[in-house]
PDB file of C-alpha atoms in Angstrom:
ATOM      1  CA  MET A   1     -42.452  32.034 -70.148  1.00  0.00           C
ATOM      2  CA  SER A   2     -45.095  30.093 -68.758  1.00  0.00           C
ATOM      3  CA  THR A   3     -45.129  27.273 -66.956  1.00  0.00           C
ATOM      4  CA  LEU A   4     -46.861  24.780 -69.644  1.00  0.00           C
ATOM      5  CA  ARG A   5     -43.556  25.883 -71.739  1.00  0.00           C
ATOM      6  CA  ILE A   6     -41.320  25.699 -69.075  1.00  0.00           C
ATOM      7  CA  LEU A   7     -42.553  22.223 -68.605  1.00  0.00           C
ATOM      8  CA  ALA A   8     -42.249  21.241 -71.796  1.00  0.00           C
ATOM      9  CA  TYR A   9     -38.287  22.059 -72.111  1.00  0.00           C
ATOM     10  CA  ILE A  10     -37.990  19.770 -69.250  1.00  0.00           C
ATOM     11  CA  LEU A  11     -39.781  16.562 -70.599  1.00  0.00           C
ATOM     12  CA  ILE A  12     -37.393  17.286 -74.011  1.00  0.00           C
ATOM     13  CA  LEU A  13     -33.988  18.190 -71.442  1.00  0.00           C
ATOM     14  CA  CYS A  14     -34.857  14.551 -69.600  1.00  0.00           C
ATOM     15  CA  GLY A  15     -36.396  12.893 -72.368  1.00  0.00           C
ATOM     16  CA  SER A  16     -35.434   9.380 -72.052  1.00  0.00           C
ATOM     17  CA  SER A  17     -32.906   9.463 -69.261  1.00  0.00           C
ATOM     18  CA  ALA A  18     -35.748  10.217 -66.714  1.00  0.00           C
ATOM     19  CA  LEU A  19     -35.626   7.265 -64.614  1.00  0.00           C
ATOM     20  CA  GLY A  20     -38.531   4.358 -64.122  1.00  0.00           C
ATOM     21  CA  HIS A  21     -40.702   3.741 -60.855  1.00  0.00           C
ATOM     22  CA  ASP A  22     -38.521   1.140 -59.766  1.00  0.00           C
ATOM     23  CA  SER A  23     -35.215   3.373 -59.174  1.00  0.00           C
ATOM     24  CA  LEU A  24     -37.119   5.392 -56.862  1.00  0.00           C
ATOM     25  CA  TYR A  25     -38.998   3.302 -54.346  1.00  0.00           C
ATOM     26  CA  ASN A  26     -39.188  -0.210 -52.772  1.00  0.00           C
ATOM     27  CA  TYR A  27     -42.215  -2.218 -53.005  1.00  0.00           C
ATOM     28  CA  LEU A  28     -43.558  -4.211 -50.064  1.00  0.00           C
ATOM     29  CA  GLU A  29     -47.545  -4.907 -50.406  1.00  0.00           C
ATOM     30  CA  ILE A  30     -49.877  -6.582 -47.609  1.00  0.00           C
ATOM     31  CA  ASN A  31     -52.262  -8.993 -48.753  1.00  0.00           C
ATOM     32  CA  ILE A  32     -54.778  -9.545 -46.645  1.00  0.00           C
ATOM     33  CA  ASP A  33     -57.862 -12.276 -47.214  1.00  0.00           C
ATOM     34  CA  ALA A  34     -61.369 -12.454 -45.995  1.00  0.00           C
ATOM     35  CA  GLU A  35     -60.354 -15.149 -43.828  1.00  0.00           C
ATOM     36  CA  GLY A  36     -57.886 -12.404 -42.042  1.00  0.00           C
ATOM     37  CA  GLY A  37     -54.636 -14.578 -43.044  1.00  0.00           C
ATOM     38  CA  THR A  38     -51.757 -12.111 -44.386  1.00  0.00           C
ATOM     39  CA  THR A  39     -48.770 -12.212 -46.670  1.00  0.00           C
ATOM     40  CA  ILE A  40     -46.001  -9.626 -46.509  1.00  0.00           C
ATOM     41  CA  HIS A  41     -44.362  -9.267 -49.739  1.00  0.00           C
ATOM     42  CA  PHE A  42     -40.855  -7.726 -50.634  1.00  0.00           C
ATOM     43  CA  SER A  43     -39.533  -6.501 -53.836  1.00  0.00           C
ATOM     44  CA  ILE A  44     -35.874  -6.418 -54.427  1.00  0.00           C
ATOM     45  CA  HIS A  45     -34.675  -4.781 -57.536  1.00  0.00           C
ATOM     46  CA  ALA A  46     -32.334  -7.497 -59.162  1.00  0.00           C
ATOM     47  CA  ALA A  47     -30.770  -4.623 -62.178  1.00  0.00           C
ATOM     48  CA  GLU A  48     -29.145  -2.355 -58.994  1.00  0.00           C
ATOM     49  CA  LEU A  49     -27.424  -5.214 -57.600  1.00  0.00           C
ATOM     50  CA  SER A  50     -25.399  -6.540 -60.704  1.00  0.00           C
ATOM     51  CA  GLU A  51     -21.719  -5.689 -60.740  1.00  0.00           C
ATOM     52  CA  ASN A  52     -21.863  -5.920 -64.331  1.00  0.00           C
ATOM     53  CA  PRO A  53     -21.655  -2.729 -65.776  1.00  0.00           C
ATOM     54  CA  GLU A  54     -23.315  -3.385 -69.052  1.00  0.00           C
ATOM     55  CA  VAL A  55     -26.838  -4.493 -66.802  1.00  0.00           C
ATOM     56  CA  ASP A  56     -29.414  -0.905 -67.284  1.00  0.00           C
ATOM     57  CA  PRO A  57     -29.383  -0.638 -63.214  1.00  0.00           C
ATOM     58  CA  THR A  58     -32.999   0.605 -64.198  1.00  0.00           C
ATOM     59  CA  SER A  59     -34.051  -2.279 -66.479  1.00  0.00           C
ATOM     60  CA  GLN A  60     -36.692  -4.109 -65.683  1.00  0.00           C
ATOM     61  CA  ASP A  61     -35.669  -5.960 -67.940  1.00  0.00           C
ATOM     62  CA  THR A  62     -35.261 -10.143 -66.789  1.00  0.00           C
ATOM     63  CA  ALA A  63     -32.970 -12.127 -69.541  1.00  0.00           C
ATOM     64  CA  TRP A  64     -29.812 -10.572 -68.176  1.00  0.00           C
ATOM     65  CA  PHE A  65     -30.281 -12.686 -65.142  1.00  0.00           C
ATOM     66  CA  SER A  66     -30.623 -15.919 -66.707  1.00  0.00           C
ATOM     67  CA  HIS A  67     -26.990 -15.132 -68.661  1.00  0.00           C
ATOM     68  CA  LEU A  68     -25.891 -15.175 -65.151  1.00  0.00           C
ATOM     69  CA  SER A  69     -23.448 -17.569 -63.687  1.00  0.00           C
ATOM     70  CA  ALA A  70     -24.373 -19.572 -60.492  1.00  0.00           C
ATOM     71  CA  ALA A  71     -22.080 -17.790 -58.639  1.00  0.00           C
ATOM     72  CA  GLN A  72     -22.951 -14.529 -60.334  1.00  0.00           C
ATOM     73  CA  LYS A  73     -27.017 -15.292 -59.602  1.00  0.00           C
ATOM     74  CA  GLN A  74     -25.941 -15.966 -55.709  1.00  0.00           C
ATOM     75  CA  GLN A  75     -23.844 -13.304 -55.409  1.00  0.00           C
ATOM     76  CA  VAL A  76     -27.284 -11.037 -56.814  1.00  0.00           C
ATOM     77  CA  ILE A  77     -29.314 -12.815 -54.439  1.00  0.00           C
ATOM     78  CA  ASP A  78     -26.608 -12.605 -51.347  1.00  0.00           C
ATOM     79  CA  ARG A  79     -26.598  -8.885 -52.108  1.00  0.00           C
ATOM     80  CA  ALA A  80     -31.073  -8.627 -52.133  1.00  0.00           C
ATOM     81  CA  ASN A  81     -31.446 -10.552 -48.985  1.00  0.00           C
ATOM     82  CA  GLN A  82     -28.648  -8.140 -47.618  1.00  0.00           C
ATOM     83  CA  GLN A  83     -30.895  -5.000 -48.700  1.00  0.00           C
ATOM     84  CA  LEU A  84     -33.914  -7.510 -46.914  1.00  0.00           C
ATOM     85  CA  GLN A  85     -32.536  -7.267 -43.547  1.00  0.00           C
ATOM     86  CA  ASP A  86     -30.791  -4.502 -43.801  1.00  0.00           C
ATOM     87  CA  SER A  87     -34.249  -2.587 -44.975  1.00  0.00           C
ATOM     88  CA  TYR A  88     -37.049  -3.870 -43.273  1.00  0.00           C
ATOM     89  CA  ARG A  89     -38.450  -4.456 -39.599  1.00  0.00           C
ATOM     90  CA  VAL A  90     -41.780  -5.727 -39.524  1.00  0.00           C
ATOM     91  CA  GLU A  91     -43.066  -6.155 -35.476  1.00  0.00           C
ATOM     92  CA  TRP A  92     -46.361  -7.593 -34.259  1.00  0.00           C
ATOM     93  CA  GLY A  93     -46.689  -7.362 -30.384  1.00  0.00           C
ATOM     94  CA  ASP A  94     -43.696  -7.564 -28.769  1.00  0.00           C
ATOM     95  CA  SER A  95     -42.570  -9.542 -31.417  1.00  0.00           C
ATOM     96  CA  SER A  96     -39.718  -9.222 -34.827  1.00  0.00           C
ATOM     97  CA  ILE A  97     -39.456 -11.376 -37.955  1.00  0.00           C
ATOM     98  CA  ALA A  98     -37.920 -11.484 -40.592  1.00  0.00           C
ATOM     99  CA  PRO A  99     -38.498 -11.890 -44.015  1.00  0.00           C
ATOM    100  CA  SER A 100     -38.196 -15.754 -45.508  1.00  0.00           C
ATOM    101  CA  PRO A 101     -34.663 -15.129 -47.482  1.00  0.00           C
ATOM    102  CA  ILE A 102     -34.193 -15.398 -51.283  1.00  0.00           C
ATOM    103  CA  SER A 103     -33.344 -18.786 -52.425  1.00  0.00           C
ATOM    104  CA  SER A 104     -31.026 -19.753 -54.682  1.00  0.00           C
ATOM    105  CA  ASP A 105     -32.545 -20.735 -57.384  1.00  0.00           C
ATOM    106  CA  SER A 106     -35.226 -17.628 -57.433  1.00  0.00           C
ATOM    107  CA  GLU A 107     -35.732 -16.112 -60.564  1.00  0.00           C
ATOM    108  CA  LEU A 108     -36.553 -12.831 -61.448  1.00  0.00           C
ATOM    109  CA  ASP A 109     -40.327 -11.984 -61.393  1.00  0.00           C
ATOM    110  CA  SER A 110     -41.328 -10.962 -65.144  1.00  0.00           C
ATOM    111  CA  GLU A 111     -45.143 -10.332 -64.330  1.00  0.00           C
ATOM    112  CA  THR A 112     -46.204  -8.813 -61.118  1.00  0.00           C
ATOM    113  CA  ARG A 113     -42.702  -6.820 -59.956  1.00  0.00           C
ATOM    114  CA  PRO A 114     -40.689  -6.661 -63.530  1.00  0.00           C
ATOM    115  CA  GLY A 115     -36.914  -7.410 -62.932  1.00  0.00           C
ATOM    116  CA  CYS A 116     -37.654  -7.724 -59.054  1.00  0.00           C
ATOM    117  CA  LEU A 117     -36.459 -11.526 -56.802  1.00  0.00           C
ATOM    118  CA  SER A 118     -38.853 -11.512 -53.904  1.00  0.00           C
ATOM    119  CA  SER A 119     -39.430 -12.295 -50.404  1.00  0.00           C
ATOM    120  CA  TYR A 120     -42.359 -12.974 -48.243  1.00  0.00           C
ATOM    121  CA  ILE A 121     -43.630 -13.419 -44.408  1.00  0.00           C
ATOM    122  CA  LYS A 122     -46.729 -15.480 -43.990  1.00  0.00           C
ATOM    123  CA  VAL A 123     -48.477 -14.109 -41.029  1.00  0.00           C
ATOM    124  CA  THR A 124     -49.778 -16.947 -38.796  1.00  0.00           C
ATOM    125  CA  GLU A 125     -50.542 -16.150 -35.757  1.00  0.00           C
ATOM    126  CA  ASN A 126     -53.991 -13.645 -34.951  1.00  0.00           C
ATOM    127  CA  GLN A 127     -52.674 -10.413 -34.979  1.00  0.00           C
ATOM    128  CA  THR A 128     -54.987  -7.673 -35.081  1.00  0.00           C
ATOM    129  CA  SER A 129     -52.379  -5.239 -36.596  1.00  0.00           C
ATOM    130  CA  VAL A 130     -48.377  -5.354 -37.703  1.00  0.00           C
ATOM    131  CA  SER A 131     -46.007  -2.322 -37.450  1.00  0.00           C
ATOM    132  CA  ILE A 132     -43.411  -1.744 -40.698  1.00  0.00           C
ATOM    133  CA  PHE A 133     -40.116   0.139 -40.029  1.00  0.00           C
ATOM    134  CA  TYR A 134     -38.626   1.436 -43.001  1.00  0.00           C
ATOM    135  CA  THR A 135     -34.632   1.466 -42.704  1.00  0.00           C
ATOM    136  CA  GLY A 136     -33.297   1.768 -46.490  1.00  0.00           C
ATOM    137  CA  ILE A 137     -31.658   4.184 -47.711  1.00  0.00           C
ATOM    138  CA  GLU A 138     -30.962   5.755 -51.149  1.00  0.00           C
ATOM    139  CA  LYS A 139     -35.178   4.969 -51.669  1.00  0.00           C
ATOM    140  CA  ARG A 140     -38.487   5.553 -50.419  1.00  0.00           C
ATOM    141  CA  LEU A 141     -41.256   3.274 -49.565  1.00  0.00           C
ATOM    142  CA  LEU A 142     -44.397   2.577 -51.539  1.00  0.00           C
ATOM    143  CA  LEU A 143     -46.691   0.111 -48.954  1.00  0.00           C
ATOM    144  CA  VAL A 144     -48.897  -1.366 -50.858  1.00  0.00           C
ATOM    145  CA  VAL A 145     -51.939  -2.768 -48.583  1.00  0.00           C
ATOM    146  CA  THR A 146     -54.842  -4.514 -50.085  1.00  0.00           C
ATOM    147  CA  LYS A 147     -57.826  -6.071 -48.483  1.00  0.00           C
ATOM    148  CA  GLN A 148     -60.782  -7.696 -50.658  1.00  0.00           C
ATOM    149  CA  GLY A 149     -63.261  -5.954 -52.190  1.00  0.00           C
ATOM    150  CA  ALA A 150     -61.431  -3.006 -51.092  1.00  0.00           C
ATOM    151  CA  PHE A 151     -59.456  -0.261 -52.827  1.00  0.00           C
ATOM    152  CA  PRO A 152     -55.602  -0.583 -52.331  1.00  0.00           C
ATOM    153  CA  LYS A 153     -53.955   1.743 -49.963  1.00  0.00           C
ATOM    154  CA  THR A 154     -50.773   3.164 -49.974  1.00  0.00           C
ATOM    155  CA  TYR A 155     -48.699   4.883 -47.968  1.00  0.00           C
ATOM    156  CA  ASP A 156     -45.230   6.590 -48.991  1.00  0.00           C
ATOM    157  CA  LEU A 157     -42.196   6.061 -46.837  1.00  0.00           C
ATOM    158  CA  ALA A 158     -39.204   7.822 -46.033  1.00  0.00           C
ATOM    159  CA  THR A 159     -36.372   6.015 -44.426  1.00  0.00           C
ATOM    160  CA  GLY A 160     -36.699   6.247 -41.042  1.00  0.00           C
ATOM    161  CA  GLU A 161     -40.531   6.196 -40.886  1.00  0.00           C
ATOM    162  CA  THR A 162     -43.204   3.301 -39.192  1.00  0.00           C
ATOM    163  CA  GLN A 163     -46.294   2.633 -40.580  1.00  0.00           C
ATOM    164  CA  ALA A 164     -48.375   0.932 -38.118  1.00  0.00           C
ATOM    165  CA  ILE A 165     -51.487  -1.377 -40.454  1.00  0.00           C
ATOM    166  CA  SER A 166     -54.249  -2.444 -39.357  1.00  0.00           C
ATOM    167  CA  LEU A 167     -54.452  -6.602 -40.064  1.00  0.00           C
ATOM    168  CA  THR A 168     -58.000  -6.976 -39.894  1.00  0.00           C
ATOM    169  CA  PRO A 169     -60.812  -8.457 -43.740  1.00  0.00           C
TER     170      PRO A 169
END
């Protein structure tokens, strides 16, 4: 049987059950501006953290979140904050810094990272590099570094891997 025919059968069998990208990866983006200011953005796919069986954990839909009670929203946000603490360690020099907690009044991103809650670290010190330690489970980390005037650089990290990133513009 030809490779093309086998591929066609796989696509037919998988069809709509193939998982979307957010189900396979966690995302972290490092933005370095021309003046050397750096922001590290963390995205947490919220649908996976819901205990509501009606919420598709692979969905990028944001409507379900707006229908939650304040207590249910807080429960999802608490899980997202725990995932941030458990999955990432950011170090520069001898310092380690944690992402800012996701606030209780946060809403899901509907444009940049649909269906995600966001957190960040603003690098205020004059640092030339940072190391990202990824300890997440069940997913890989897609790390994207953007510098003004340059094509984004991507890194694909498995659990337990570390990536050093130059912060020079």
